[in-house]
CSV table of C-alpha atoms in Angstrom, one decimal:
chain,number,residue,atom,x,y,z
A,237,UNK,CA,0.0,0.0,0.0
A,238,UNK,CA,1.0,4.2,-0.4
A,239,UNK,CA,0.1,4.4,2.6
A,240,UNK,CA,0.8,1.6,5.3
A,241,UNK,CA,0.0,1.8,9.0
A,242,UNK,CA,2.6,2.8,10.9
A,243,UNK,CA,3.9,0.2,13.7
A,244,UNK,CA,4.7,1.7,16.9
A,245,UNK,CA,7.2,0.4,19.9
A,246,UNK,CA,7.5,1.4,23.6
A,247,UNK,CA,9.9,0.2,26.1
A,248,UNK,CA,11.5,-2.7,23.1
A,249,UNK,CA,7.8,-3.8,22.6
A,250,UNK,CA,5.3,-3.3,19.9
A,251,UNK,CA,1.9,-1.4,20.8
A,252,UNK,CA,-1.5,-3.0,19.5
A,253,UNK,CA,-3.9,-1.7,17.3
A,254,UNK,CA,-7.1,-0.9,18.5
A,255,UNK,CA,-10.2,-0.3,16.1
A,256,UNK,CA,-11.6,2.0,19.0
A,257,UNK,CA,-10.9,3.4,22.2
A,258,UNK,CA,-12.9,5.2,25.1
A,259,UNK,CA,-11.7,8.7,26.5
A,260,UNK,CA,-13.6,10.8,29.0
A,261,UNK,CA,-16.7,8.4,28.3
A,262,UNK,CA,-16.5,9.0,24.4
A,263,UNK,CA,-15.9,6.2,21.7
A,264,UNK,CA,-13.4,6.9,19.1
A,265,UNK,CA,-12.9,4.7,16.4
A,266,UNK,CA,-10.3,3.9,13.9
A,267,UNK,CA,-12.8,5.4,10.5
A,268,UNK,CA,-13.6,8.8,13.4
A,269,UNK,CA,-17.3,7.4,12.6
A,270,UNK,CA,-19.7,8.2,15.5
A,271,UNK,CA,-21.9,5.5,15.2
A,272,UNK,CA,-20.7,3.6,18.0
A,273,UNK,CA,-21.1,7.1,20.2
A,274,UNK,CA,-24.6,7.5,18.8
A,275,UNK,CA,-25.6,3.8,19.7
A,276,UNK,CA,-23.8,3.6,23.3
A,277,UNK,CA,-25.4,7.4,23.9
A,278,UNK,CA,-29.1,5.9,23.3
A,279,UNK,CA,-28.7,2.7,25.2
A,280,UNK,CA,-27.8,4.6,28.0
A,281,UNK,CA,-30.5,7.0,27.7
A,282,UNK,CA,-33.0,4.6,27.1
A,283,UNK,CA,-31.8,2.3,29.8
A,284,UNK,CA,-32.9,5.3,32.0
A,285,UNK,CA,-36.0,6.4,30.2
A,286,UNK,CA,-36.9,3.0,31.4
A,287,UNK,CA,-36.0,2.8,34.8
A,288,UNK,CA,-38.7,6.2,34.7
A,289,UNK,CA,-41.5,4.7,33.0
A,290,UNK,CA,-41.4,1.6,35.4
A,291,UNK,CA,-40.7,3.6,38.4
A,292,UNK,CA,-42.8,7.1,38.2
A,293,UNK,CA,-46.8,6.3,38.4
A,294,UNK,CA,-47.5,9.8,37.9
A,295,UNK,CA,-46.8,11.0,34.7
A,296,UNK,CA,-47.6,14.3,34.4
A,297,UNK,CA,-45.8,16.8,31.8
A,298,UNK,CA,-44.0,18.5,34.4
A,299,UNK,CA,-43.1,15.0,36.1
A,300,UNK,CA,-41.5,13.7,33.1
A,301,UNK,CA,-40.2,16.7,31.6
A,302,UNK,CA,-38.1,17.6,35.0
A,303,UNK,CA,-37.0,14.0,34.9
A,304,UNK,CA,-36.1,13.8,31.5
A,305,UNK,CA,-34.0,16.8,31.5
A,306,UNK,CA,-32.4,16.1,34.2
A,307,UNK,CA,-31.5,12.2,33.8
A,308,UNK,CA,-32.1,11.7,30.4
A,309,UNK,CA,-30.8,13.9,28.0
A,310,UNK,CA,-27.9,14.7,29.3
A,311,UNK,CA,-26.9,11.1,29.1
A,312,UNK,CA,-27.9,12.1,24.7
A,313,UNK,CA,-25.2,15.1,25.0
A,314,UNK,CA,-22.6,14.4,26.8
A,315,UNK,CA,-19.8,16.1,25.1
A,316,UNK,CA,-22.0,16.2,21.7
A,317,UNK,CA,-19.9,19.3,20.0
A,318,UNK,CA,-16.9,16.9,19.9
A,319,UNK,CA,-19.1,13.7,18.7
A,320,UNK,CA,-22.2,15.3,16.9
A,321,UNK,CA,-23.2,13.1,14.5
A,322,UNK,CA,-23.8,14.1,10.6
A,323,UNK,CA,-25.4,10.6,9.2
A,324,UNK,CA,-29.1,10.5,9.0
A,325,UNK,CA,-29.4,6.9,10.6
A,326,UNK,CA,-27.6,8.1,13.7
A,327,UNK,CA,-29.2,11.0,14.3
A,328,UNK,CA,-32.6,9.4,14.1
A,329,UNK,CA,-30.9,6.9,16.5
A,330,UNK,CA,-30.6,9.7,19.3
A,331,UNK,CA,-33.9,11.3,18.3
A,332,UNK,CA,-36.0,8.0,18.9
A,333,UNK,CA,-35.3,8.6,22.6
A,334,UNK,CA,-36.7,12.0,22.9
A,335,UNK,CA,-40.0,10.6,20.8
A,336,UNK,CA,-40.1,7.7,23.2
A,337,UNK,CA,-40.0,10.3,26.4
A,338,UNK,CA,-42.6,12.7,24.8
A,339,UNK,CA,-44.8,9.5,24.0
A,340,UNK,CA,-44.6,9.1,28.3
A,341,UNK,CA,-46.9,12.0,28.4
A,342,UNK,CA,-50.2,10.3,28.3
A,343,UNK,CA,-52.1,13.7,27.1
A,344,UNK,CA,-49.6,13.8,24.0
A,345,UNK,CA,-49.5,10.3,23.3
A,346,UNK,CA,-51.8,10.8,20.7
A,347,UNK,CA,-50.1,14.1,18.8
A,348,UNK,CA,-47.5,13.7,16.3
A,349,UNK,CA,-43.4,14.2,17.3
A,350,UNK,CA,-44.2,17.8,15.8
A,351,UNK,CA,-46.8,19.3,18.3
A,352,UNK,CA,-45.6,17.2,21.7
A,353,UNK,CA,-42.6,19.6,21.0
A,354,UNK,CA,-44.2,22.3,20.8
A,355,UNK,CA,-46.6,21.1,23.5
A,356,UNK,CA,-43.4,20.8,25.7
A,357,UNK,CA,-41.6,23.6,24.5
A,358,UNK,CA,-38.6,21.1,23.3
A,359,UNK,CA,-36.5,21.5,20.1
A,360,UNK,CA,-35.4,18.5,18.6
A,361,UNK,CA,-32.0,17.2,19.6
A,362,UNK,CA,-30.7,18.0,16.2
A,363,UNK,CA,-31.5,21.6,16.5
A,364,UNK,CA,-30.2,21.7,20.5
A,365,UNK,CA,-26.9,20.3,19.1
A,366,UNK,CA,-26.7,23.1,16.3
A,367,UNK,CA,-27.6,25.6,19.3
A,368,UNK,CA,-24.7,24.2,21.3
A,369,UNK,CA,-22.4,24.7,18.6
A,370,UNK,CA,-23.3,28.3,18.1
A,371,UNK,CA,-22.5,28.6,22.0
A,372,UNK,CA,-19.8,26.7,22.3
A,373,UNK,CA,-18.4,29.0,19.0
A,374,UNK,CA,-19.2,32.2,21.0
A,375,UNK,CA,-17.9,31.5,24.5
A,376,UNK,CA,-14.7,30.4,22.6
A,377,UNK,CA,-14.6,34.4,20.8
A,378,UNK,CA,-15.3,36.1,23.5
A,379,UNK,CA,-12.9,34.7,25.8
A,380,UNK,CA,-15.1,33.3,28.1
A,381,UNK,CA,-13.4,29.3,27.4
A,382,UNK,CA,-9.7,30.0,28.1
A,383,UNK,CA,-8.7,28.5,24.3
A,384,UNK,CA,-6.5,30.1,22.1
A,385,UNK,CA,-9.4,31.3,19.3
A,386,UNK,CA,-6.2,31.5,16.5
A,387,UNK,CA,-5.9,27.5,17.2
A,388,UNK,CA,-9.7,26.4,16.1
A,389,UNK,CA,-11.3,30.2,13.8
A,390,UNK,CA,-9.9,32.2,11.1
A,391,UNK,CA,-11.8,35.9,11.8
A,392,UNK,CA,-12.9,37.4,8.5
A,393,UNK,CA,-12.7,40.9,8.4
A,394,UNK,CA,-13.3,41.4,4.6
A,395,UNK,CA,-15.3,44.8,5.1
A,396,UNK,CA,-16.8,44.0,1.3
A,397,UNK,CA,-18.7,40.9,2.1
A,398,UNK,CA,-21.9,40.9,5.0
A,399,UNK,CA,-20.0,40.9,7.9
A,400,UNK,CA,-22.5,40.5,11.5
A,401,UNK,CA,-18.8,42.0,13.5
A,402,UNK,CA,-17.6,37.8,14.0
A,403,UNK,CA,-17.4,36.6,10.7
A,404,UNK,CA,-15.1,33.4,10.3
A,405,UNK,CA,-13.1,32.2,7.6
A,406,UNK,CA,-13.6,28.5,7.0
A,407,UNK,CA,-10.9,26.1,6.3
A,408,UNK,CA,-10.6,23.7,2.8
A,409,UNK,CA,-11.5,20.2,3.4
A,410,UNK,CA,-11.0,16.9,1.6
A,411,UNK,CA,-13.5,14.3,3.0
A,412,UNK,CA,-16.9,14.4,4.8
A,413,UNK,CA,-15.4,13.8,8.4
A,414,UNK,CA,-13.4,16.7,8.1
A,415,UNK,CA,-16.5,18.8,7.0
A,416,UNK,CA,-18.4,17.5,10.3
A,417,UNK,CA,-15.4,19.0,12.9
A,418,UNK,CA,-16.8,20.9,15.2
A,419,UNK,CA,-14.3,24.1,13.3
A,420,UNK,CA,-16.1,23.5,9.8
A,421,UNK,CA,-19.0,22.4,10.5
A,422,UNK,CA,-19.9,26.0,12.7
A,423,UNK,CA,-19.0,28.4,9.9
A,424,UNK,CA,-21.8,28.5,7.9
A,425,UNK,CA,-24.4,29.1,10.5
A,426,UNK,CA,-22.1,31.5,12.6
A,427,UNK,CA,-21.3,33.6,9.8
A,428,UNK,CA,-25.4,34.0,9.4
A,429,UNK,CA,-26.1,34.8,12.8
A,430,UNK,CA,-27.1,38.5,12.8
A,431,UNK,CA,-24.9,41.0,14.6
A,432,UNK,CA,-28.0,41.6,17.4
A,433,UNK,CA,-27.2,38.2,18.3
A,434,UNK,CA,-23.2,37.4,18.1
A,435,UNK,CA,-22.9,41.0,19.5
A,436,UNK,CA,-24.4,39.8,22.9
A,437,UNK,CA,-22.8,41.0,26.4
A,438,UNK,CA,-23.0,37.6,27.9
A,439,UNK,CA,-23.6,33.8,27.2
A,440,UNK,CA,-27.0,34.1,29.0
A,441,UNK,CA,-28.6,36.9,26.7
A,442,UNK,CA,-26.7,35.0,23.5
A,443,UNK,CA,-28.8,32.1,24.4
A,444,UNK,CA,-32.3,34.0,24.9
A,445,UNK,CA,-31.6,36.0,21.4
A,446,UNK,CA,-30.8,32.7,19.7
A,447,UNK,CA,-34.0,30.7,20.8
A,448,UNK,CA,-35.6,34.2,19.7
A,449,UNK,CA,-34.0,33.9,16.4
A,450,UNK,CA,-34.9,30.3,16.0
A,451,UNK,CA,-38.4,30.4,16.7
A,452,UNK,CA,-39.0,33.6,14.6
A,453,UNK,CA,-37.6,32.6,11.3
A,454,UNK,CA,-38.6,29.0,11.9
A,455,UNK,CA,-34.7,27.6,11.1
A,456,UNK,CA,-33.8,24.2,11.6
């Protein structure tokens, strides 16, 4: 082959090959896929989506709401703007488990995925990950996570192009898994953020006037 694998030695003796490996509770594997993630994520999650219909008797919308939040999706994003998933089939793996926890509800059980959102005020977990992104992208430019900004954004400051004040310049890639990275994947719907919005004094208003955003030109 052009391009063999590489063997590796340490202390006179040669280091395995894994096909995946688990750090800080997320799977990476050899192809950088996040199917594995995706499925260990939902088993998890379901696992305790369970252990809550078996266990609560009332199931209110508040009940179940407070419970999922709290025990359930969290277990769905853990660490998800390092993992976020691009394939269709994995997303719809995660979003089966929010569908399943809305279906609790016995007064929506009966409404499509569509309106028991709505009815609960959710967005769907593909929409909270692309709002975690966009925070995650402005705590990093406004200092608020100790990173070095120059080591994951480009800024654009091309006065002739629309510019909302943080525009970034996006990188060239080759293949579809570098597209997903969390630093190309974020340029697109950063750079069409209005200014009102990336201009925010703190992390707390930047989340209110994104939701705003959101809900009033209906994206994503």
């Amino acid at each position: 082959s052009r391009n063999p694998e590489e063997e590796y030695t340490m202390l006179n003796g040669l280091l395995k090959q894994a096909n995946e490996e688990k750090d800080l509770g997320v799977i990476i594997t050899k192809d950088l896929k996040t199917t594995r993630q995706c499925l260990e994520a939902a088993k998890k999650a379901n696992k305790m989506l369970g252990l809550i219909s078996r266990n609560i008797e009332c199931k209110s919308q508040k009940t179940i709401l407070k419970l999922y939040n709290a025990l359930v999706r969290p277990l769905l994003e853990y660490a998800v703007q390092f993992w976020s998933p691009n394939l269709a089939k994995n997303k719809d793996c995660l979003e089966r488990v929010q569908r399943r926890a809305t279906k609790l509800i016995p007064s929506l059980r009966n409404k499509s995925y569509e309106e028991r959102l709505k009815e609960c005020d959710l967005f769907s977990l593909d929409k909270r990950r692309h709002r975690g992104d966009m925070i995650q992208v402005f705590k990093i430019l406004t200092n608020i996570d100790k990173v070095q900004e120059e080591m994951y954004f480009q800024r654009n400051d091309d006065i002739r192009t629309r510019n909302n004040g943080f525009k970034l310049r996006g990188a060239l890639f080759k293949t579809n898994i570098a597209k997903n990275f969390f630093t190309n994947r974020v340029i697109e719907d950063w750079n069409k953020l209005p200014a009102g919005v990336v201009g925010s004094p703190s992390v707390q208003t930047f989340k209110t006037r994104l939701d705003k955003y959101y809900k009033t030109n209906n994206i994503l």
